[in-house]
Coordinates of C-alpha atoms in Angstrom, one line a residue:
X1 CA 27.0 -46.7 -64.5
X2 CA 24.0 -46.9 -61.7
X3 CA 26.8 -49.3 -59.7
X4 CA 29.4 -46.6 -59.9
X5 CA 26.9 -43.8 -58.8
X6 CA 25.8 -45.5 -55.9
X7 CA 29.5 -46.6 -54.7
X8 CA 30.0 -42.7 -54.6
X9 CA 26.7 -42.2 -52.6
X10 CA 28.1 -44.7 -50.2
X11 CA 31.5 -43.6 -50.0
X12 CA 30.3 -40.1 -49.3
X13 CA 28.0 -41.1 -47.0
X14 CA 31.0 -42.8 -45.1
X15 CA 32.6 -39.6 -45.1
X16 CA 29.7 -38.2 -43.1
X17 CA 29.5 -40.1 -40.6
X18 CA 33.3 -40.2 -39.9
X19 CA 33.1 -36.3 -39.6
X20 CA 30.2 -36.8 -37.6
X21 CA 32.3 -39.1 -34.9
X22 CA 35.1 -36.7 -34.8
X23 CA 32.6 -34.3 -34.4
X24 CA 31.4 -36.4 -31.3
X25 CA 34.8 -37.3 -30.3
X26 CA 36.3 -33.4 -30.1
X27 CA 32.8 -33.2 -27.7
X28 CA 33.6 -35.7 -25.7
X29 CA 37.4 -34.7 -24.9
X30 CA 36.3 -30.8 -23.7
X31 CA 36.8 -30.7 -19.9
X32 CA 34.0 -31.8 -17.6
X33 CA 34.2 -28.4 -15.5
X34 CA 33.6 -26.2 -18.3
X35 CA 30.2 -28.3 -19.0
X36 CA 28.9 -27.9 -15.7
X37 CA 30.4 -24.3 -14.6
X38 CA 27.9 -21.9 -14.0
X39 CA 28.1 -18.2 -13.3
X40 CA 26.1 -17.6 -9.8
X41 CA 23.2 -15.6 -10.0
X42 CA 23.9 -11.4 -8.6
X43 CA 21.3 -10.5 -5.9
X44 CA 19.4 -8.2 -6.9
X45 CA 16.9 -5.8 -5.8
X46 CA 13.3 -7.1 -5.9
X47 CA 14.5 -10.6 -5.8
X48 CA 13.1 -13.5 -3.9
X49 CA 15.9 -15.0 -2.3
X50 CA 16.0 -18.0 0.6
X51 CA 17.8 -16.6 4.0
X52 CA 18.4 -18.9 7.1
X53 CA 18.3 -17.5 10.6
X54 CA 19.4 -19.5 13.2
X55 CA 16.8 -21.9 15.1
X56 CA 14.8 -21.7 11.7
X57 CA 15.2 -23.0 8.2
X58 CA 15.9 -21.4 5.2
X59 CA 12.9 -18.7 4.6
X60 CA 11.1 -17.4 1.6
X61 CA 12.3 -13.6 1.8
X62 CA 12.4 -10.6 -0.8
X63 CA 15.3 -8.4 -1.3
X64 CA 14.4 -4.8 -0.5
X65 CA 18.1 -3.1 -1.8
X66 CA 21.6 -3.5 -2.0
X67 CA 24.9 -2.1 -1.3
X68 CA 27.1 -4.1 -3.5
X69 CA 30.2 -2.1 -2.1
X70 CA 29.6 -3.0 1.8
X71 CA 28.5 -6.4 0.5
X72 CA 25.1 -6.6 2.0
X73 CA 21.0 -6.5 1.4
X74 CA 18.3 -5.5 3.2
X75 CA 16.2 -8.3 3.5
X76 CA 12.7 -8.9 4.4
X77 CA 10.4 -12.1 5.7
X78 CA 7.7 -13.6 3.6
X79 CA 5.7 -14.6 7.0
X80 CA 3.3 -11.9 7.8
X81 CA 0.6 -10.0 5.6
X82 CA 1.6 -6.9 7.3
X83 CA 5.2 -7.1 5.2
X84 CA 4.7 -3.6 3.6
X85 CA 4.5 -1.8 7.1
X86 CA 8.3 -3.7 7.9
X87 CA 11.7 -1.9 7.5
X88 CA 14.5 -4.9 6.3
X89 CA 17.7 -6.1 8.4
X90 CA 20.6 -5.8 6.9
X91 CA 22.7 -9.6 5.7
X92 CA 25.5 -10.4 4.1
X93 CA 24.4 -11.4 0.0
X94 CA 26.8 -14.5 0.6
X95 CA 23.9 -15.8 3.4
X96 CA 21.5 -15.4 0.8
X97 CA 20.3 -17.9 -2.1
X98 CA 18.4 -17.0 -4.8
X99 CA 14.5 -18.4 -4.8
X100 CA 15.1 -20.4 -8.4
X101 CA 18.2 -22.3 -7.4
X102 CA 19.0 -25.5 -7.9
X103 CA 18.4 -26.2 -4.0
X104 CA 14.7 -24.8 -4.6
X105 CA 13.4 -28.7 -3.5
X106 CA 15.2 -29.2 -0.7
X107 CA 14.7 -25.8 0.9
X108 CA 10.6 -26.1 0.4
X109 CA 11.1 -29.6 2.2
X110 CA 12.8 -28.2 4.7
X111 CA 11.0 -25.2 5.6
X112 CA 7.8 -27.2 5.1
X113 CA 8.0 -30.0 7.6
X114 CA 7.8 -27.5 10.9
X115 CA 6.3 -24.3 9.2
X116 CA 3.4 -25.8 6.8
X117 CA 0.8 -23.5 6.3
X118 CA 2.6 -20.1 6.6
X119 CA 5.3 -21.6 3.8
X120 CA 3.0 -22.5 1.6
X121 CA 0.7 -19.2 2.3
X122 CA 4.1 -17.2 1.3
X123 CA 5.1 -19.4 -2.0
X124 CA 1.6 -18.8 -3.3
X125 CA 1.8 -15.0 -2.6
X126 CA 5.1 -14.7 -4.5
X127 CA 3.5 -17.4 -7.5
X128 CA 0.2 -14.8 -7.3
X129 CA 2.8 -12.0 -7.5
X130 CA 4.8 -13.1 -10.6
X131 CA 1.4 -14.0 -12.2
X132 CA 0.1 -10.6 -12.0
X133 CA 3.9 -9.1 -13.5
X134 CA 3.8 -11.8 -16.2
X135 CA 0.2 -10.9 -17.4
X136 CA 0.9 -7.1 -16.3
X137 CA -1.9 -6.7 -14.6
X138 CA 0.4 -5.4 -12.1
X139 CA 3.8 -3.3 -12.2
X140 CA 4.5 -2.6 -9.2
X141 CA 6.9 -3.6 -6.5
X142 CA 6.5 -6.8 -4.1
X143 CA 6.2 -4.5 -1.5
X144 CA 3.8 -2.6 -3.4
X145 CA 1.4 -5.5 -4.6
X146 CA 1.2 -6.5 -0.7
X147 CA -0.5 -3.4 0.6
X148 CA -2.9 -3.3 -3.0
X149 CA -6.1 -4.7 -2.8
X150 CA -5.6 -6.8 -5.7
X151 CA -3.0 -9.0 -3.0
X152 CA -6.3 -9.7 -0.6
X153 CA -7.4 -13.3 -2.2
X154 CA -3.8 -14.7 -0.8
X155 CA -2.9 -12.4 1.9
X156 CA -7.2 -13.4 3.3
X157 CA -5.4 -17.2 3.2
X158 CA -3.4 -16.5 5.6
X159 CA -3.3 -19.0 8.5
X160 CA -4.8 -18.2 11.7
X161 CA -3.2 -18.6 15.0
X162 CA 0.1 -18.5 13.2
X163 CA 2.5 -17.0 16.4
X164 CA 6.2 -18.4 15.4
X165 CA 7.7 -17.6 12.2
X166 CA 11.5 -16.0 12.0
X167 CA 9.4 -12.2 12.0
X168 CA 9.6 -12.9 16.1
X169 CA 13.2 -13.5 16.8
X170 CA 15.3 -11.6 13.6
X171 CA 13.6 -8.3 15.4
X172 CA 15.9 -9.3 18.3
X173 CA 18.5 -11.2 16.6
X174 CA 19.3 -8.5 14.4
X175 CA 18.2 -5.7 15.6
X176 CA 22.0 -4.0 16.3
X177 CA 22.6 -4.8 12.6
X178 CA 19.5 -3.6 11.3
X179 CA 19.9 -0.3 12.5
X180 CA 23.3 0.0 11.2
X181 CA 23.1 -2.0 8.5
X182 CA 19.4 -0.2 7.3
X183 CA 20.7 3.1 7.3
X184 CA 23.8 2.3 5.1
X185 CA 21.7 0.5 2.5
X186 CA 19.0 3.0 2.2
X187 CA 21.9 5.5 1.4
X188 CA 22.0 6.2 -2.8
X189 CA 25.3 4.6 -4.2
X190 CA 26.4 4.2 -7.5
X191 CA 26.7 0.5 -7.0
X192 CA 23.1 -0.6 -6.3
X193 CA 21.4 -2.0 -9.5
X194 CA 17.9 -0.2 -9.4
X195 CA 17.3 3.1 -7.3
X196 CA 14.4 2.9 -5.2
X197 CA 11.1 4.3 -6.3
X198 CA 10.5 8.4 -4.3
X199 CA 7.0 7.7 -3.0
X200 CA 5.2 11.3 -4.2
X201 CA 3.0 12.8 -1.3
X202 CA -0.5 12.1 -1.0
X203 CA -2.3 15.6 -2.4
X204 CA -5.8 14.8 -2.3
X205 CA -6.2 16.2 1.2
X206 CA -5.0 19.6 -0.2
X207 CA -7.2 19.2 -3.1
X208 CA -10.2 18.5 -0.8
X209 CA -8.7 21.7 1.5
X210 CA -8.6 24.1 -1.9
X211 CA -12.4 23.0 -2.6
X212 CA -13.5 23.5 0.3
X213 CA -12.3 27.2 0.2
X214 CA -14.5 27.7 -2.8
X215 CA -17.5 26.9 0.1
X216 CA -16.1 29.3 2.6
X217 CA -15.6 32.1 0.5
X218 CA -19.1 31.2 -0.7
X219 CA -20.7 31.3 3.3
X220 CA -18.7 33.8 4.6
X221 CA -17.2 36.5 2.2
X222 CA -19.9 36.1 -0.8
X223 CA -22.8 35.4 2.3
X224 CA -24.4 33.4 -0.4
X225 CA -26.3 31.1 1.7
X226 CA -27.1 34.1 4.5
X227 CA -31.3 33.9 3.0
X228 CA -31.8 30.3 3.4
X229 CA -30.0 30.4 7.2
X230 CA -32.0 33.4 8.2
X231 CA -35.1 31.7 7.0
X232 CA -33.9 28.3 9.1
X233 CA -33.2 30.4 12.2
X234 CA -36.7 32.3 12.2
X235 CA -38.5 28.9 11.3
X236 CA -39.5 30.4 8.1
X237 CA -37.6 27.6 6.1
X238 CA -38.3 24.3 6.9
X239 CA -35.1 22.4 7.4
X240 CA -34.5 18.3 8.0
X241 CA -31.6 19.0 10.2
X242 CA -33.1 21.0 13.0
X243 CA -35.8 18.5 13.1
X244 CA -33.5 16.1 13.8
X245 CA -31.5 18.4 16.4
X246 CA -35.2 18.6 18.1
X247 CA -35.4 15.0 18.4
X248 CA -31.6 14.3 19.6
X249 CA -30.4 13.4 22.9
X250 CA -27.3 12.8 24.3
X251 CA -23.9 12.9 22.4
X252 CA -24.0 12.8 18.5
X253 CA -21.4 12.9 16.1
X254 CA -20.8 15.8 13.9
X255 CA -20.0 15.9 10.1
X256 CA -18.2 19.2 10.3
X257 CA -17.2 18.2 6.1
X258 CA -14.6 20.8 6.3
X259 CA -11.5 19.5 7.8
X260 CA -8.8 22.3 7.5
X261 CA -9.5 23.8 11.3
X262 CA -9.0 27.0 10.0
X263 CA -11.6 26.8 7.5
X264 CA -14.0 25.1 10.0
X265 CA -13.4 28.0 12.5
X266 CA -14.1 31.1 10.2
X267 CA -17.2 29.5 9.1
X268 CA -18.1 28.7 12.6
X269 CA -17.3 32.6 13.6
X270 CA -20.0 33.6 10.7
X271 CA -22.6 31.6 11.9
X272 CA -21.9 32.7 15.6
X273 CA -22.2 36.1 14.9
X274 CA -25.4 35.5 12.0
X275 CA -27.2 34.0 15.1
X276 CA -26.4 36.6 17.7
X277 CA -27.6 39.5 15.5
X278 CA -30.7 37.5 14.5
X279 CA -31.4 37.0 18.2
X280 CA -30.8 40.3 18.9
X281 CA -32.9 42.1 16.5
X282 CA -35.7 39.3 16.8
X283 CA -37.6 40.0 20.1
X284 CA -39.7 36.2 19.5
X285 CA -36.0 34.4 19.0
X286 CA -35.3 33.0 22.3
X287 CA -31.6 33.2 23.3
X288 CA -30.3 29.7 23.8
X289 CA -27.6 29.0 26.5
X290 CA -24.0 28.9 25.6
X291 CA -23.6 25.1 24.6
X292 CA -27.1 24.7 23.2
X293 CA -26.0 27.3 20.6
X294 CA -22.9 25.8 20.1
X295 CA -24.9 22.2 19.5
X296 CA -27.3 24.5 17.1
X297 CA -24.7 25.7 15.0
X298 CA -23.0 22.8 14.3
X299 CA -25.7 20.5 14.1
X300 CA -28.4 22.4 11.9
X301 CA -26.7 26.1 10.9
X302 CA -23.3 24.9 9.9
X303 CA -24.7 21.3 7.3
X304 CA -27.5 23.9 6.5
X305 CA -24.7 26.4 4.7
X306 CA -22.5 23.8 3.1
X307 CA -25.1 21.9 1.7
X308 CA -25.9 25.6 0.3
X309 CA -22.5 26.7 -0.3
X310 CA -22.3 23.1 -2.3
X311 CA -25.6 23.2 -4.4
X312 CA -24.0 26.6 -5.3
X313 CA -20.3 26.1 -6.6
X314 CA -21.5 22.8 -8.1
X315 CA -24.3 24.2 -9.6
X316 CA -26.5 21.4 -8.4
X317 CA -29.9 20.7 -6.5
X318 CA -30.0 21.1 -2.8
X319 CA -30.8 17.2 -3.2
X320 CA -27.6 16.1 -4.4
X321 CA -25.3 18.2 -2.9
X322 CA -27.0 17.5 0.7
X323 CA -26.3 13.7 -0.6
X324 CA -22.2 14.8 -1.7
X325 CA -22.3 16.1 2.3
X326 CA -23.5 13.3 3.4
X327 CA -20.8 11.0 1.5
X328 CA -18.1 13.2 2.2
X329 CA -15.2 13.5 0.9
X330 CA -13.5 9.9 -1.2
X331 CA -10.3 8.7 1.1
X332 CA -7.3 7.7 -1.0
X333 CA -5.8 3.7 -1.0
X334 CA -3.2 5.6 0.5
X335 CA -5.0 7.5 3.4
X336 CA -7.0 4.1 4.1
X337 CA -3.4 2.1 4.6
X338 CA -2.2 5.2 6.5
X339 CA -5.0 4.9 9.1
X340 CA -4.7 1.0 9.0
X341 CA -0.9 1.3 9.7
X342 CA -2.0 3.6 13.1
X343 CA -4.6 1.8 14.4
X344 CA -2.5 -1.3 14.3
X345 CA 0.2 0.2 16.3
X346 CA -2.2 2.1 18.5
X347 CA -3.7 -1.7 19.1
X348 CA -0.2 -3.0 19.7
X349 CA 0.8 -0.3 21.8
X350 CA -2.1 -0.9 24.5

């Protein structure tokens, strides 16, 4: 009996391992194309992609959109911290390769043995990039992360004395198509696979201009602070800022606070005329000359009333709002990259 069973355990195990050879067989006789076909990767917007322009090798580049009907992307270099300020050229998607393909070696190699340091400067931007989405300490665009601070430990890395990268010559190159091209693309159509972000204006000016409205009223229509400036004017009221506008000489430089210039001129109108009656009523007031006054108003009368007008709507010490003048008002990332963005191209222009 114990023969018998293990003649069928044997038998069936035969079985097996015939099924299991036909098995490998039927593998064996499917066609070697269908192993190795692949579907090519669709460019995409946001992509890293490689892009070749001529004279230079394949280059690290990101994929700002894409107009699948006309067949093209607008593309911009990896070579330059200043990226974000860059419009893209337009290229045909066939030109491009995607930044994971199979060619990834080959195209590092190349672009490495004439462009070292700025190539591998740009792959650890885009690594540092992909990091940050990974983790999601980040969510933003590439474009995005470039002008944040949180991109300044690469983009510091950045090699110095860096004057030839592909940046130079596709301004030229392609400049016909990037005007035609860029204007086509940045079109909506129903085609592309993400719609670009609508960048929302910057309203913390207006903010700081509706606060500071709040002070004016406060100076000139409530004439809140009207005590304390008589006092200053008469010398009955010690005050920090004419002493210092005794002991100046030459040019200074003027924290006006306000900023709206219509705001800035009512208030200066107030104190004009709050100084002129004084003087006039006040036989022991000496009359100052026309720019001395204007020098006195804006460097003791007009701090003297916002730091007022301040401690008053904020319901604060004279301290601490005379340090909240001093500090002025917070400017946005956005302001600070503004200002960057024009002083570059006021530096580039001379």
């Amino acid at each position: 009996m114990q023969l018998c069973h293990q003649e069928e355990q044997l038998h069936t195990s035969d079985l097996n391992c015939d099924e299991d050879e036909k098995q490998d067989e039927e593998d064996e006789d499917l066609p070697s194309f269908l192993e190795n076909e692949r579907k090519p990767t669709p460019i995409r917007q946001g992509m890293f992609v490689w892009y070749k322009l001529r004279k230079f090798p394949f280059w690290p580049s990101w994929v700002k959109s894409v107009n699948h009907k006309q067949k093209k992307a607008s593309v911009l270099f990896i070579d330059n911290p200043k990226i974000y300020t860059r419009k893209g050229f337009a290229v045909a998607l066939k030109a491009l390769k995607p930044f994971d393909c199979e060619e990834f070696q080959d195209l590092e190699s190349q672009a490495k043995e004439n462009y070292q340091d700025i190539i591998v400067w740009s792959l650890e931007l885009i690594s540092d990039y992909r990091m940050r989405i990974a983790c999601r300490s980040f969510s933003g665009s590439f474009i995005e992360y470039c002008a944040h601070d949180m991109s300044h430990p690469v983009m510091k890395t950045f090699p110095q004395g860096v004057s030839v990268s592909p940046t130079v010559t596709s301004n030229e190159a392609i400049e016909p198509l990037s005007r035609e091209g860029e204007d086509k693309i940045s079109e909506p159509q129903e085609d592309t696979s993400r719609t670009q972000k609508r960048l929302l204006p910057d309203r913390s000016h207006a903010a700081h201009d509706r606060a500071n409205e709040k002070l004016v009223n406060f100076i000139v229509k409530q004439r809140m602070a009207e005590e304390r400036l008589l006092a200053v004017i008469h010398g009955h009221q010690q005050s920090s800022w004419y002493q210092h506008f005794q002991r100046a000489r030459g040019r200074r430089v003027v924290n006006t606070y306000l900023e709206d210039q219509k705001q800035l001129d009512e208030v200066y109108c107030y104190l004009n005329e709050l100084y002129t009656t004084a003087a006039a009523t006040t036989s022991s007031l000496r009359k100052l000359k026309f720019i001395d006054l204007v020098t006195f108003i804006l460097d003791v009368l007009l701090p003297e009333a916002i730091i007022s007008a301040i401690a008053g709507v904020d319901k604060i010490s004279l301290q601490k709002a005379e340090e909240k003048f001093l500090r002025g008002r917070s400017i946005s990332a956005r302001e600070s990259q503004e200002l960057n963005v024009m002083i570059e191209r006021y530096m580039q222009s001379k």
